[in-house]
mmCIF file of C-alpha atoms in Angstrom:
data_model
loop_
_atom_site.group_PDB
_atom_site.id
_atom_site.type_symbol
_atom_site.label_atom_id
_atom_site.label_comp_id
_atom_site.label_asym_id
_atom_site.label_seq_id
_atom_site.Cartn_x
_atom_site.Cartn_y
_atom_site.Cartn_z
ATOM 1 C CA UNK A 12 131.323 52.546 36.754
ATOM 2 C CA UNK A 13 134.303 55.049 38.022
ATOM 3 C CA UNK A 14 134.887 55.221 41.481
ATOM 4 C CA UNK A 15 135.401 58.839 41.737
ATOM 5 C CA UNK A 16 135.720 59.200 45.685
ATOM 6 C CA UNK A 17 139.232 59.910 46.504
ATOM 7 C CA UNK A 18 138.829 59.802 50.859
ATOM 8 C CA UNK A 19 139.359 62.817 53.008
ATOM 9 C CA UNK A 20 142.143 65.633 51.766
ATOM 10 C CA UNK A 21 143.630 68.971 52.534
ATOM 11 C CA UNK A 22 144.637 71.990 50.780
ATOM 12 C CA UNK A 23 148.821 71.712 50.624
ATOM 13 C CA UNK A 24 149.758 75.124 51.738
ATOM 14 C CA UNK A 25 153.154 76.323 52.482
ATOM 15 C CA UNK A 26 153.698 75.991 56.072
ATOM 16 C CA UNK A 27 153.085 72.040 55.705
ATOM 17 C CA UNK A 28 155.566 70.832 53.376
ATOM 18 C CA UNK A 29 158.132 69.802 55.716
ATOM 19 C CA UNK A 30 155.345 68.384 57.849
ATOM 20 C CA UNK A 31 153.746 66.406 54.920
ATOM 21 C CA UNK A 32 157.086 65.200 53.650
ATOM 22 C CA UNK A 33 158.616 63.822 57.164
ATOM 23 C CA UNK A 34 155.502 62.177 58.077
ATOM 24 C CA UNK A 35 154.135 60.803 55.611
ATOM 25 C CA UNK A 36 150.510 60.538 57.020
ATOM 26 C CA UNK A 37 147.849 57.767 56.230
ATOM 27 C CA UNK A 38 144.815 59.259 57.387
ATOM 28 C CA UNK A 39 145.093 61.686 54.948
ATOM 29 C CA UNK A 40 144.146 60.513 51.559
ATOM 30 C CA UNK A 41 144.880 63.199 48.879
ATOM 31 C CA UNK A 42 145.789 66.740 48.804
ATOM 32 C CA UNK A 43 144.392 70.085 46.656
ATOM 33 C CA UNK A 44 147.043 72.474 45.541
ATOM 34 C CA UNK A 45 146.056 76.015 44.534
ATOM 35 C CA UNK A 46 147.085 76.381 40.360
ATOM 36 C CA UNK A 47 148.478 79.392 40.404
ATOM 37 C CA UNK A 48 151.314 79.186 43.085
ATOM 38 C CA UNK A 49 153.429 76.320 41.391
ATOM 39 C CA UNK A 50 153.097 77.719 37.298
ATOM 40 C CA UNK A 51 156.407 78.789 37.609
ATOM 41 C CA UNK A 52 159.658 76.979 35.832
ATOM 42 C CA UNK A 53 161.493 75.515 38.897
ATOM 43 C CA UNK A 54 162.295 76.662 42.419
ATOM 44 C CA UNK A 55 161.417 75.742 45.638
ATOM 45 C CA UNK A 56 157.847 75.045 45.712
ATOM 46 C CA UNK A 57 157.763 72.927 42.335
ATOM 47 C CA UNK A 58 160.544 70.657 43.689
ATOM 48 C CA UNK A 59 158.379 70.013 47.398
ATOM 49 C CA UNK A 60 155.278 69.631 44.967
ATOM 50 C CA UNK A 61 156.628 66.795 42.911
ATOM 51 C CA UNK A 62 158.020 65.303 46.177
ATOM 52 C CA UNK A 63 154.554 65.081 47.864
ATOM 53 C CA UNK A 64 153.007 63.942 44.617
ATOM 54 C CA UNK A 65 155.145 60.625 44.755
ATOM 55 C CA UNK A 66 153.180 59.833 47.565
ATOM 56 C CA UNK A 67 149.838 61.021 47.719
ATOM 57 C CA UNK A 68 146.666 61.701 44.911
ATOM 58 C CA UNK A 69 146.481 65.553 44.093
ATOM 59 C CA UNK A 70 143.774 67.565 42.512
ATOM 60 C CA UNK A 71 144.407 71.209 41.295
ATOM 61 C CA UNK A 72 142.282 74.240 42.059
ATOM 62 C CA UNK A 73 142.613 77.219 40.093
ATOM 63 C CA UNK A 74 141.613 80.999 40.770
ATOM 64 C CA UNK A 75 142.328 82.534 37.448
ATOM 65 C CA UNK A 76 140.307 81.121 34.671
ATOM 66 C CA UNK A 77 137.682 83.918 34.748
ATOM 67 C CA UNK A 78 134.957 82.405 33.377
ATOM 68 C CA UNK A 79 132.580 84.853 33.703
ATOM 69 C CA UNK A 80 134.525 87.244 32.461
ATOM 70 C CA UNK A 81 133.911 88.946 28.660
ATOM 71 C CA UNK A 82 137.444 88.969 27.729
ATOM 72 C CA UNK A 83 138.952 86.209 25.571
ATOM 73 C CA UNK A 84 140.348 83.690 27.498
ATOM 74 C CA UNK A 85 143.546 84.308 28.447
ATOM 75 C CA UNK A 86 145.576 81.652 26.475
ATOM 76 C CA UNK A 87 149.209 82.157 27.741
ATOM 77 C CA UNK A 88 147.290 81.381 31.087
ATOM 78 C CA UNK A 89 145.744 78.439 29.891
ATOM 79 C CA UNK A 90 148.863 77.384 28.368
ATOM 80 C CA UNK A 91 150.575 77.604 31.622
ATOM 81 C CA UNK A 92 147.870 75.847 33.294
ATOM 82 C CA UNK A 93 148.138 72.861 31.140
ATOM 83 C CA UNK A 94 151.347 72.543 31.566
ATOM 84 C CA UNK A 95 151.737 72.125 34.885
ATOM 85 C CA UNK A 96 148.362 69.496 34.279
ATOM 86 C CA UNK A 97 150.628 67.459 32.443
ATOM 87 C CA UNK A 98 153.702 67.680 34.525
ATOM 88 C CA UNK A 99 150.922 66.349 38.008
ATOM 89 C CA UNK A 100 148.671 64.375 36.470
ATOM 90 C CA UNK A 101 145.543 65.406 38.786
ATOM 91 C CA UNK A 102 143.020 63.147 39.252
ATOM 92 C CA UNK A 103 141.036 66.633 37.878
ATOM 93 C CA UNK A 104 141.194 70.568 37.586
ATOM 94 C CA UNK A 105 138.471 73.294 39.417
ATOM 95 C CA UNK A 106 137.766 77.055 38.507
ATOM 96 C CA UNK A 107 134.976 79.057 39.941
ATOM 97 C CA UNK A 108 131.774 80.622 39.018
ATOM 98 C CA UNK A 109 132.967 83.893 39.004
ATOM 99 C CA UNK A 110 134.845 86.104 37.047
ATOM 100 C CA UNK A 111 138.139 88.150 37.756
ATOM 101 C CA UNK A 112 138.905 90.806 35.601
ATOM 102 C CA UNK A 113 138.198 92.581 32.397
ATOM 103 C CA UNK A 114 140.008 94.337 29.485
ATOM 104 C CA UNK A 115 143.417 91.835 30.703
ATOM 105 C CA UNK A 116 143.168 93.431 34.260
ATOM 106 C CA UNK A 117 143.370 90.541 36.764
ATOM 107 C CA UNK A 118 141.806 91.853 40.584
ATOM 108 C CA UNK A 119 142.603 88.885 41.802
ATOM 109 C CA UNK A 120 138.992 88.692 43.150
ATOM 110 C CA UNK A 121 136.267 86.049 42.509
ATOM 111 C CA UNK A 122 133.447 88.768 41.988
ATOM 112 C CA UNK A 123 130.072 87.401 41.326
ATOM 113 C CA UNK A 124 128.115 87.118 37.390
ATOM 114 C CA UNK A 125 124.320 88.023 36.973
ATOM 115 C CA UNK A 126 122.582 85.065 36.762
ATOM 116 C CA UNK A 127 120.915 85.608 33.488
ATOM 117 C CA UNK A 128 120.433 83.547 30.643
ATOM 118 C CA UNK A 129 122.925 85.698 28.489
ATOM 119 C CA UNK A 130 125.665 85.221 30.984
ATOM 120 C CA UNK A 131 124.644 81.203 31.215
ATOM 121 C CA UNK A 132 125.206 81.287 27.186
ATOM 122 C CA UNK A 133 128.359 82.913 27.496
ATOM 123 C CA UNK A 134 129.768 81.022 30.145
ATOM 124 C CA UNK A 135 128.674 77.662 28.605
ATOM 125 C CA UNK A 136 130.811 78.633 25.491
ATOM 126 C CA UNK A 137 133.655 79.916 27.649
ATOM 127 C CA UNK A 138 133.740 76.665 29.750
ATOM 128 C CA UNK A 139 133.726 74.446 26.516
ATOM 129 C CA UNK A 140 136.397 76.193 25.320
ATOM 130 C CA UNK A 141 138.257 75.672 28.267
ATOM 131 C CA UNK A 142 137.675 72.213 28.845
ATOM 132 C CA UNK A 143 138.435 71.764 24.874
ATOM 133 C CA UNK A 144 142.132 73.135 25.194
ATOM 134 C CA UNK A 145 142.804 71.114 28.433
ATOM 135 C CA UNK A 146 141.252 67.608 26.772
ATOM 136 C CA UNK A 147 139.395 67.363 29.861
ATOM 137 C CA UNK A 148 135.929 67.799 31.886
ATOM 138 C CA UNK A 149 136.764 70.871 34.203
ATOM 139 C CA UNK A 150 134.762 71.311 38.081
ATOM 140 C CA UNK A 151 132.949 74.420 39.068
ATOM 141 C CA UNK A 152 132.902 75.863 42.237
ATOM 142 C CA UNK A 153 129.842 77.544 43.774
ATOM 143 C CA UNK A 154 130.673 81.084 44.907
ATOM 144 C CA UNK A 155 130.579 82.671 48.133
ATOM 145 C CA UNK A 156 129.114 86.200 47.610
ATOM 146 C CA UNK A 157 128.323 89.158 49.502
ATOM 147 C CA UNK A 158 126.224 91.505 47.097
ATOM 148 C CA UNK A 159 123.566 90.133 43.651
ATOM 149 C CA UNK A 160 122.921 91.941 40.663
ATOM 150 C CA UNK A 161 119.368 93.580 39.872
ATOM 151 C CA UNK A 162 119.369 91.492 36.520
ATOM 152 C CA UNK A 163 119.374 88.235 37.831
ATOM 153 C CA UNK A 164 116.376 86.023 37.274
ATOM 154 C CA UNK A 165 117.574 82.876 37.943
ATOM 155 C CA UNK A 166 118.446 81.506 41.336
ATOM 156 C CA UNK A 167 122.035 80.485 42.203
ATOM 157 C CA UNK A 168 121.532 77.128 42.601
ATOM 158 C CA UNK A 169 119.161 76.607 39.030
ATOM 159 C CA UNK A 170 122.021 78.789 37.373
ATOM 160 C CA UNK A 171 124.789 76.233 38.057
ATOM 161 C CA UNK A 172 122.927 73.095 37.512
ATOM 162 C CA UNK A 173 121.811 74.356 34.256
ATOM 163 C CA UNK A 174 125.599 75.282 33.584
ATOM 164 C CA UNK A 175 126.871 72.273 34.304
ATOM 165 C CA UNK A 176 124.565 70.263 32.058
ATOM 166 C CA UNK A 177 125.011 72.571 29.003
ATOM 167 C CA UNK A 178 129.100 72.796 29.287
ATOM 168 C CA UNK A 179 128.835 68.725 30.527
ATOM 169 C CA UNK A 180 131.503 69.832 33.211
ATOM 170 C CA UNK A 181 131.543 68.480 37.057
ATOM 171 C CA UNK A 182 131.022 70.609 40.067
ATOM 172 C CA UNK A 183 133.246 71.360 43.385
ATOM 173 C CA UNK A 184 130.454 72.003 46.150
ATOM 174 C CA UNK A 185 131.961 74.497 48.630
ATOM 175 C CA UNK A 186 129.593 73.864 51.688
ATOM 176 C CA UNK A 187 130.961 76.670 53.669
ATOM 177 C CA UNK A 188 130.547 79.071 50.392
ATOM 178 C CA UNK A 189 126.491 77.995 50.691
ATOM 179 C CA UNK A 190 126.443 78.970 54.084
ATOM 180 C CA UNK A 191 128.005 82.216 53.902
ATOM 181 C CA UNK A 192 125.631 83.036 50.798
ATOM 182 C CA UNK A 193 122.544 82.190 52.544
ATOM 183 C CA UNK A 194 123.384 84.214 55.597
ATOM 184 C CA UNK A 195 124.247 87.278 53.581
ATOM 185 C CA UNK A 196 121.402 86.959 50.869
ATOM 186 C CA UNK A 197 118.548 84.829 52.696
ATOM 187 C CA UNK A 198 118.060 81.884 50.964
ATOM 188 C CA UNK A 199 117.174 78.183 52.822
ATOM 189 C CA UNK A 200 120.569 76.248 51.839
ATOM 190 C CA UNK A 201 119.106 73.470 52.350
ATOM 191 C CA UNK A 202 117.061 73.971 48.946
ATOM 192 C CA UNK A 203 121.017 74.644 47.207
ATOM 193 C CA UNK A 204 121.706 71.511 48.182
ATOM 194 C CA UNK A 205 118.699 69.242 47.373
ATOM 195 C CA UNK A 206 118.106 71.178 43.966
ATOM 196 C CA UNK A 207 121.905 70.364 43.072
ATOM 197 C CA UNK A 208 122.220 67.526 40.690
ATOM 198 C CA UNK A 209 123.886 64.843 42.566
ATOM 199 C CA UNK A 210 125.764 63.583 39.254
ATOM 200 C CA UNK A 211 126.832 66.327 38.745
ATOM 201 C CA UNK A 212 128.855 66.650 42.671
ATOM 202 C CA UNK A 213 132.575 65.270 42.332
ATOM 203 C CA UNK A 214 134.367 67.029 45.315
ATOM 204 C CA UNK A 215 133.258 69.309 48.527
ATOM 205 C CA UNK A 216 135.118 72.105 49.964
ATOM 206 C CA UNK A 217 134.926 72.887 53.903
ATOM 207 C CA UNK A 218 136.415 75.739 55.324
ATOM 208 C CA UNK A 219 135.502 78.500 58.344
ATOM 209 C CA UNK A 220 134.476 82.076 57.693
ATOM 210 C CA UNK A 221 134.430 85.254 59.899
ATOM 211 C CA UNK A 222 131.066 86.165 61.359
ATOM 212 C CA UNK A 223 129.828 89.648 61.456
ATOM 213 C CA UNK A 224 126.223 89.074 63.055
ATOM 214 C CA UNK A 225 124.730 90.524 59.977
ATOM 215 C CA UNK A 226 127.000 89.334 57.196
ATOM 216 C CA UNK A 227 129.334 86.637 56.906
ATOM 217 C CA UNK A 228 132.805 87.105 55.007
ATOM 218 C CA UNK A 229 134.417 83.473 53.496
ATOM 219 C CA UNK A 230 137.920 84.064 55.233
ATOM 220 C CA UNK A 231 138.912 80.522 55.299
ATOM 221 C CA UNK A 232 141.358 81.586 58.056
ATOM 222 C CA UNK A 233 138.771 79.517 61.175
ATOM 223 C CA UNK A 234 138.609 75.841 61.850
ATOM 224 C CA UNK A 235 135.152 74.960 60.269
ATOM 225 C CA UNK A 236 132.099 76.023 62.626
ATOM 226 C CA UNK A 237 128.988 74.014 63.424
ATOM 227 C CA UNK A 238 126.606 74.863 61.167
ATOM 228 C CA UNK A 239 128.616 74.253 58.209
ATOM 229 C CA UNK A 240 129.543 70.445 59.674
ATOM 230 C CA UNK A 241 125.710 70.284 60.430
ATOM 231 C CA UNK A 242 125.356 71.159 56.111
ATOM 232 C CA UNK A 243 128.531 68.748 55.464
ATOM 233 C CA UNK A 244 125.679 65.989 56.941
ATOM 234 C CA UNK A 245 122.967 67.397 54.691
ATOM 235 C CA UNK A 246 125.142 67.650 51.834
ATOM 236 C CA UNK A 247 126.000 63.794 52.588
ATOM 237 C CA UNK A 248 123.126 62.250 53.184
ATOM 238 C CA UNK A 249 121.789 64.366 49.506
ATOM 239 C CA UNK A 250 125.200 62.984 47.425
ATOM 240 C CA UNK A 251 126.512 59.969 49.033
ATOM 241 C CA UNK A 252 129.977 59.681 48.957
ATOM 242 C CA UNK A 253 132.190 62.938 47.808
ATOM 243 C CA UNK A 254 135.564 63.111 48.512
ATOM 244 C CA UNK A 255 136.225 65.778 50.692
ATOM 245 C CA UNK A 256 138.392 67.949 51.715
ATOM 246 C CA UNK A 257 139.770 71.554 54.452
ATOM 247 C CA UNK A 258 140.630 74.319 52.756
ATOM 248 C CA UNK A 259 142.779 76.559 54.883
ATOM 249 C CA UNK A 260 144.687 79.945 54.178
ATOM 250 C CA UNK A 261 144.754 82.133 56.603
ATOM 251 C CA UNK A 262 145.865 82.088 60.513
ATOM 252 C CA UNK A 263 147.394 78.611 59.564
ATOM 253 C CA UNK A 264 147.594 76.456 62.059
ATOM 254 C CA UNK A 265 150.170 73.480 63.361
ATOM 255 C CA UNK A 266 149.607 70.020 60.905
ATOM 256 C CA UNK A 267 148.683 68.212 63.415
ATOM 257 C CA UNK A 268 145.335 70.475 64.005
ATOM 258 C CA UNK A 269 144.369 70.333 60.546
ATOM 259 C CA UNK A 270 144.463 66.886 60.689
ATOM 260 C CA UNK A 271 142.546 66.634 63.622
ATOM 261 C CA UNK A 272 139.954 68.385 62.048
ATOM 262 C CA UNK A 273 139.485 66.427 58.790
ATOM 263 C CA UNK A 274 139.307 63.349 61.124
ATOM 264 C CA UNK A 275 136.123 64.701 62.237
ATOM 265 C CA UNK A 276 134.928 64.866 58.589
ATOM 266 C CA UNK A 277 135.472 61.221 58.049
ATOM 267 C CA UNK A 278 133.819 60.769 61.627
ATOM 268 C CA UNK A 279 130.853 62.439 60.139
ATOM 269 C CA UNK A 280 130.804 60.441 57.035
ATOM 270 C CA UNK A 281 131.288 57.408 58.561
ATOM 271 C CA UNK A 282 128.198 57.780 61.147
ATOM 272 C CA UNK A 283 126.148 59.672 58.195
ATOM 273 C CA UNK A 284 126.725 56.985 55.415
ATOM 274 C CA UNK A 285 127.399 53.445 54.830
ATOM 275 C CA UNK A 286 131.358 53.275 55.320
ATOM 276 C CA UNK A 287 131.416 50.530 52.377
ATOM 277 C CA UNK A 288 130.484 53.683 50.277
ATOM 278 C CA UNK A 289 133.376 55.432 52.094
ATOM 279 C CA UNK A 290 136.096 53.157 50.416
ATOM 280 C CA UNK A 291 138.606 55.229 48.645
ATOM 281 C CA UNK A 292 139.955 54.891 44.991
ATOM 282 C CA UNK A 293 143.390 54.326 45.795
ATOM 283 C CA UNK A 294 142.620 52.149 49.100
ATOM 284 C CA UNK A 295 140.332 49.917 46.925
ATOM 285 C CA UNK A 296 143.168 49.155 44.287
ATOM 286 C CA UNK A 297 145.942 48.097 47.208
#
């Protein structure tokens, strides 16, 4: 069987480059790059991109695929997509539950689908299509979300699982994104997580959010708070081993902070689990 757990990563944002690049660090273990800012021919970005992936794993997370959306897919985006795929190499590629536009209007938001069983057909289709062009399994990432449609019937958590068997794809379990959801819509998130197939699980996402006392927005610009690490534990001891990783991007702050941080994500998983489960891919085949 696949070991699938690549360790403890970051999101690779801007500011870091020079950081990642002079330094070289080993507690970090791989790093997440958002799609859409390197599908460009050339220039600066692509060349620090190809630099870092010399030395370190990389998965790519995409914002664009709009899979909820009614439109055709948008091939010239797909075909963009896959190229830069085959110019990384990621271990694997993530989308969102969500959808982002309509009639070729990108908003550039992840706005929320009714969780019906037309929109589960639909997106089924649209996600084997996807994965079809890109020769690949695709992940999924749970939604944070701040309003629900009158039409849907089917809770969040049922809606993915059953979406993820039908299309056979993976999901990326954003831990922060269930905490912000069950704040603003009142649901236990401790039922998300044990009512998530764990086969299914092949990455988590943690991240801070701004608190409003009687909403929550998913700002991702705060170090990650309490009661997400205290989920993080849940969402370990439910899984096992996930590689994991910070997402940051806003109110960035110096390198060495973030990776302060994602040590105490590996402290977690370390006093949570076994740490013979906590042996990563690329460790295991020094």
């Amino acid at each position: 069987m696949s070991n699938d757990f690549l360790g403890f990563g970051l999101g690779l944002r801007t500011d870091h480059f020079h950081d990642v690049l002079e330094t070289k660090p080993k507690n970090i273990d791989w790093f997440e790059i958002i799609s859409e800012n390197f599908m460009v021919d050339g220039g600066k970005p692509k060349y620090y991109l190809h630099a870092i992936r010399e030395h370190y794993p990389m998965v790519m997370h995409g914002v664009s695929m709009s899979l909820g959306s009614t439109d055709p897919l948008d091939m010239d985006y797909m075909k963009r997509l896959k190229q830069l795929h085959d110019e990384l190499q990621p271990e694997w590629l993530s989308d969102h539950l969500c959808w982002t536009g309509i009639n070729g209007i990108n908003t550039h938001d992840l706005l929320p689908v009714p969780y019906t069983e037309e929109a589960l057909d639909l997106m089924v289709e649209r996600i084997k299509q996807a994965q079809d062009y890109m020769g690949r399994q695709i992940l999924l990432e749970n939604p944070s979300s701040y309003i629900s449609f009158d039409e849907s019937a089917i809770p969040e958590w049922e809606f993915l699982s059953e979406l993820t068997q039908r299309a056979d794809c993976h999901i990326l379990f954003d831990v922060n994104n269930i905490y912000v959801s069950a704040r603003n819509h009142g649901f236990d998130p401790l039922e998300y997580i044990k009512k998530t197939p764990v086969d299914r699980v092949k990455q988590f996402h943690l991240a801070g959010h701004t608190d409003y006392g009687d909403y929550i927005i998913d700002t991702h610009d705060h170090d990650v708070p309490d009661p997400v690490w205290e989920l993080y534990k849940e969402a370990l001891l439910h899984f096992g081993p996930v590689s994991t990783m910070i997402e940051r991007d806003g109110n960035i702050p110096p390198f060495e902070d973030l990776r302060g941080e994602l040590q105490i994500a590996r402290r977690i998983a370390n006093e949570t689990l076994n740490p013979e489960q906590l042996k990563p891919r690329y460790q295991e085949a020094v």
